[in-house]
Amino acid sequence: AAAGGGLYVSQGSTAVLTECGFLDCFAANGGGDAALVTGAGSTLAMHGGGVAKKTVAGSSVWFAEGGSGSFFGASFAAVELPGGQAAPGTFINNTGSGVVELGHRLVVFEGATLTAPSNFLGFQSPAPGQLLEMQRVYAGGQGSPPLDVTGNVSVWQMRSASDGFVIGDMVIHPSATLEVHQSQGGADAGLAVTAGSTFNVSGTLAISSGEGAHGGCLSVKASATLNVLPGGKVSVSSCRATNGAGLFVGGTVLFSPNSLLTAHLSIATGRGGGVFVA
């Protein structure tokens, strides 16, 4: 298809999918290989099921022109391409003004299959060292609302050359959890708050076994802001980096009363094993 390779949801329409899988879908324009949700009032709700990304660029699920969506118990996975190259691009791309919600038990996985969660779709993946490109979990367009994390979200073995795997703003709501495991960020950490973006954490953000140059677990870049609000918890552990193995602060980090930062078992070859403030 030219757009919305597996599913096209148009203005004012709603699609509710239960245990639906998108495999080998392709959109010629590079947007919405699995699904395109576009136009005011268009909505996609995905309960269970999953998306396997196999194209060389573009986005798996694309929200445009006010389209909105929610994902509950869904799985996203990158699939090996010919020659061992991982599929670059974005799993969820929001270029409009609609709200995208990540709900309970969303699992995003890229890389070698080790011990995956029970609801992970077990596709063949590249051998270690062959992950050549980046795979974004979420890319928010200019002026898009923050990515809403309202449930328990797990992200495994993501790779990026810079900027981590979330582009744009993000909100982790009270009682919600975002877990990030074994991700690599190249010039930055596995998870980075990008320039001009804001992360508001009222729930739990837990990052482990990440690697990067500036920040192994978490990097807050120049002109970016990390707000850990009352009751919010940030945990960084077992990460490696040149500077700031646990947390690299290049922008603004605010910890409110009754919030918590835990940093342990991280190693910097340069400065700041736990936290480095640039």
XYZ file of C-alpha atoms in Angstrom:
278
model
C 0.000 0.000 0.000
C 1.066 3.608 -0.454
C 0.257 4.346 3.195
C -0.972 2.184 6.059
C 0.457 -1.088 4.830
C -1.659 -3.265 7.106
C -4.371 -0.904 8.340
C -5.595 2.595 7.448
C -7.814 4.412 9.983
C -9.292 7.607 8.541
C -10.782 10.752 10.052
C -13.498 10.139 12.645
C -13.034 6.358 12.597
C -11.997 3.945 15.359
C -10.220 0.589 15.144
C -10.058 -1.713 18.180
C -7.736 -4.687 17.714
C -7.504 -7.680 20.053
C -4.586 -10.112 19.709
C -3.891 -8.896 16.177
C -0.455 -9.277 14.607
C 1.176 -7.259 11.804
C 3.843 -9.229 9.947
C 5.793 -8.220 6.809
C 3.660 -5.112 6.200
C 4.993 -2.302 4.021
C 3.971 1.258 3.121
C 5.543 2.722 0.000
C 5.794 6.237 1.465
C 7.770 4.991 4.478
C 5.029 5.799 6.975
C 2.746 3.376 8.769
C 4.026 0.036 7.527
C 1.644 -1.696 9.930
C -0.936 1.066 10.431
C -1.633 4.714 9.609
C -4.068 6.593 11.872
C -4.784 9.993 10.368
C -7.312 12.794 10.728
C -9.229 14.380 13.590
C -11.069 11.826 15.692
C -9.235 8.816 14.252
C -8.269 6.283 16.934
C -6.408 2.981 17.162
C -6.613 0.811 20.299
C -4.387 -2.271 20.277
C -4.967 -4.915 22.971
C -2.401 -7.698 22.834
C -0.911 -8.866 19.559
C 2.187 -7.332 18.063
C 4.116 -5.666 15.276
C 7.220 -7.042 13.564
C 9.209 -4.340 11.799
C 11.120 -5.584 8.781
C 11.453 -2.625 6.428
C 14.647 -0.619 6.096
C 13.167 2.753 7.119
C 9.952 4.505 8.049
C 7.599 3.856 10.943
C 5.525 0.867 12.004
C 2.513 2.733 13.401
C 2.080 6.353 12.316
C -0.274 8.868 13.949
C -0.837 11.945 11.788
C -3.144 14.964 11.576
C -4.622 14.454 15.055
C -4.805 10.659 15.105
C -4.511 9.090 18.557
C -3.934 5.643 19.971
C -3.332 3.344 22.921
C -1.373 0.113 23.296
C -2.141 -2.454 26.001
C -0.157 -5.682 26.199
C 1.186 -5.250 22.673
C 4.649 -6.330 21.549
C 6.976 -4.657 19.058
C 10.023 -6.385 17.616
C 12.679 -5.704 14.982
C 13.346 -8.482 12.500
C 16.620 -9.299 10.802
C 17.085 -8.001 7.277
C 19.196 -9.653 4.558
C 22.867 -9.304 5.428
C 22.188 -9.145 9.151
C 21.145 -5.470 9.330
C 18.522 -4.529 11.888
C 15.568 -2.504 10.689
C 16.012 1.213 11.457
C 13.220 3.705 11.782
C 10.500 4.132 14.389
C 8.013 1.772 15.966
C 5.528 4.512 16.921
C 5.660 7.884 15.156
C 3.378 10.748 16.189
C 3.587 13.746 13.878
C 0.212 15.234 14.756
C -1.617 16.593 17.770
C -3.177 13.342 18.984
C -2.312 11.572 22.238
C -0.475 8.237 22.238
C -0.741 6.109 25.391
C 1.487 3.189 26.315
C -0.521 1.046 28.681
C -0.050 -2.174 30.594
C 2.675 -4.606 29.532
C 3.839 -3.026 26.324
C 7.038 -4.811 25.322
C 9.526 -3.423 22.830
C 12.441 -5.662 21.916
C 15.359 -5.448 19.525
C 18.458 -7.631 19.516
C 19.461 -11.146 20.423
C 16.753 -13.236 22.069
C 17.952 -14.004 25.593
C 15.272 -14.294 28.251
C 12.337 -12.417 26.776
C 9.072 -11.599 28.562
C 6.295 -14.124 28.144
C 4.311 -11.971 25.741
C 7.251 -11.193 23.449
C 6.902 -12.242 19.823
C 9.965 -14.408 19.233
C 11.274 -13.391 15.841
C 14.771 -14.193 14.613
C 17.134 -11.330 15.372
C 20.619 -10.234 14.293
C 23.744 -11.733 15.797
C 25.618 -9.673 18.430
C 27.549 -6.818 16.848
C 25.349 -6.680 13.760
C 22.888 -4.048 14.976
C 23.969 -1.342 12.554
C 21.218 1.225 12.817
C 18.829 2.730 15.308
C 15.274 1.782 16.080
C 13.180 4.419 17.810
C 10.436 3.324 20.120
C 8.674 6.667 19.850
C 9.217 9.837 17.868
C 6.975 12.773 18.736
C 6.536 15.420 16.088
C 6.985 19.125 16.778
C 4.108 20.251 18.979
C 2.836 16.725 19.654
C 1.548 15.957 23.154
C 3.887 14.033 25.471
C 4.064 10.276 25.205
C 1.829 9.000 28.027
C 3.129 5.996 29.972
C 0.196 4.820 32.093
C 1.057 1.160 32.705
C 4.056 -1.168 32.943
C 6.273 -0.751 29.891
C 9.385 -2.827 29.183
C 12.028 -1.977 26.582
C 14.816 -4.432 25.758
C 18.082 -4.182 23.823
C 17.516 -1.021 21.819
C 20.434 0.503 19.883
C 20.910 4.078 18.667
C 23.816 6.159 17.432
C 22.609 9.108 19.531
C 19.558 10.564 21.313
C 18.338 7.265 22.757
C 15.083 5.717 21.600
C 12.477 8.309 22.619
C 12.243 11.595 20.730
C 10.023 14.280 22.233
C 8.359 14.711 25.618
C 7.261 11.884 27.930
C 5.103 11.570 31.053
C 5.337 8.565 33.383
C 2.160 8.674 35.434
C 1.799 7.670 39.102
C 1.782 3.857 39.516
C 3.218 3.494 35.981
C 6.639 1.933 35.337
C 9.063 2.236 32.440
C 11.820 -0.393 32.535
C 14.778 -0.131 30.155
C 17.150 -3.088 29.881
C 20.419 -3.582 27.978
C 20.106 -0.567 25.690
C 22.998 1.243 24.013
C 23.007 4.911 23.059
C 26.296 5.483 21.238
C 27.115 9.159 21.864
C 24.392 9.307 24.533
C 22.806 6.919 27.000
C 20.374 4.131 26.180
C 17.586 6.517 27.241
C 18.119 10.225 26.591
C 16.027 13.319 27.212
C 16.702 15.074 23.922
C 17.377 18.795 23.432
C 14.273 20.872 24.086
C 12.329 17.914 25.520
C 10.910 17.289 28.993
C 10.369 14.025 30.892
C 7.997 14.213 33.883
C 8.307 11.201 36.188
C 5.588 10.643 38.777
C 5.883 6.859 38.653
C 8.989 4.685 38.297
C 11.782 4.881 35.730
C 14.211 1.943 36.077
C 17.206 1.554 33.750
C 19.793 -1.215 33.899
C 22.768 -2.525 31.929
C 22.925 0.420 29.530
C 25.960 1.744 27.655
C 26.872 5.082 26.107
C 29.491 7.819 25.945
C 27.697 10.557 27.896
C 25.473 8.658 30.280
C 25.261 4.886 30.335
C 21.756 4.572 31.741
C 20.227 8.036 31.368
C 21.346 11.248 29.664
C 19.696 14.650 30.046
C 20.978 16.726 27.130
C 21.511 20.473 26.865
C 18.223 22.456 27.041
C 16.410 19.273 28.125
C 14.612 18.805 31.462
C 14.025 15.803 33.711
C 11.397 16.475 36.399
C 11.085 13.812 39.077
C 7.866 14.791 40.820
C 6.674 13.872 44.349
C 6.451 10.091 44.583
C 8.574 9.628 41.466
C 11.459 7.150 41.494
C 14.475 6.878 39.189
C 16.778 3.872 39.417
C 19.987 3.474 37.370
C 22.132 0.371 37.804
C 24.860 -1.731 36.202
C 25.594 0.760 33.414
C 28.847 1.759 31.709
C 29.904 5.060 30.107
C 32.805 7.408 29.598
C 31.172 10.062 31.810
C 28.111 9.724 34.031
C 27.585 5.978 33.889
C 24.349 6.204 35.854
C 23.122 9.693 34.983
C 24.676 12.355 32.747
C 23.312 15.858 33.387
C 23.845 18.283 30.524
C 20.531 20.073 30.963
C 18.209 20.488 33.951
C 17.330 17.797 36.500
C 14.830 18.570 39.266
C 14.075 16.167 42.129
C 11.038 17.187 44.151
C 10.550 16.406 47.851
C 9.531 12.766 48.374
C 11.154 11.706 45.105
C 14.033 9.235 44.912
C 17.186 8.594 42.857
C 18.987 5.273 43.283
C 22.311 4.763 41.477
C 24.471 1.692 42.003
C 26.924 -0.712 40.347
C 27.717 1.613 37.422
C 31.225 2.216 36.055
C 32.614 5.290 34.234
C 35.957 5.077 32.484
C 36.202 8.877 32.747
C 34.242 10.774 35.413
C 31.105 10.194 37.445
C 30.312 6.535 37.998
C 26.934 7.401 39.487
C 26.172 10.959 38.330
C 28.128 13.437 36.214
C 26.999 17.083 36.054
C 28.526 18.721 32.995
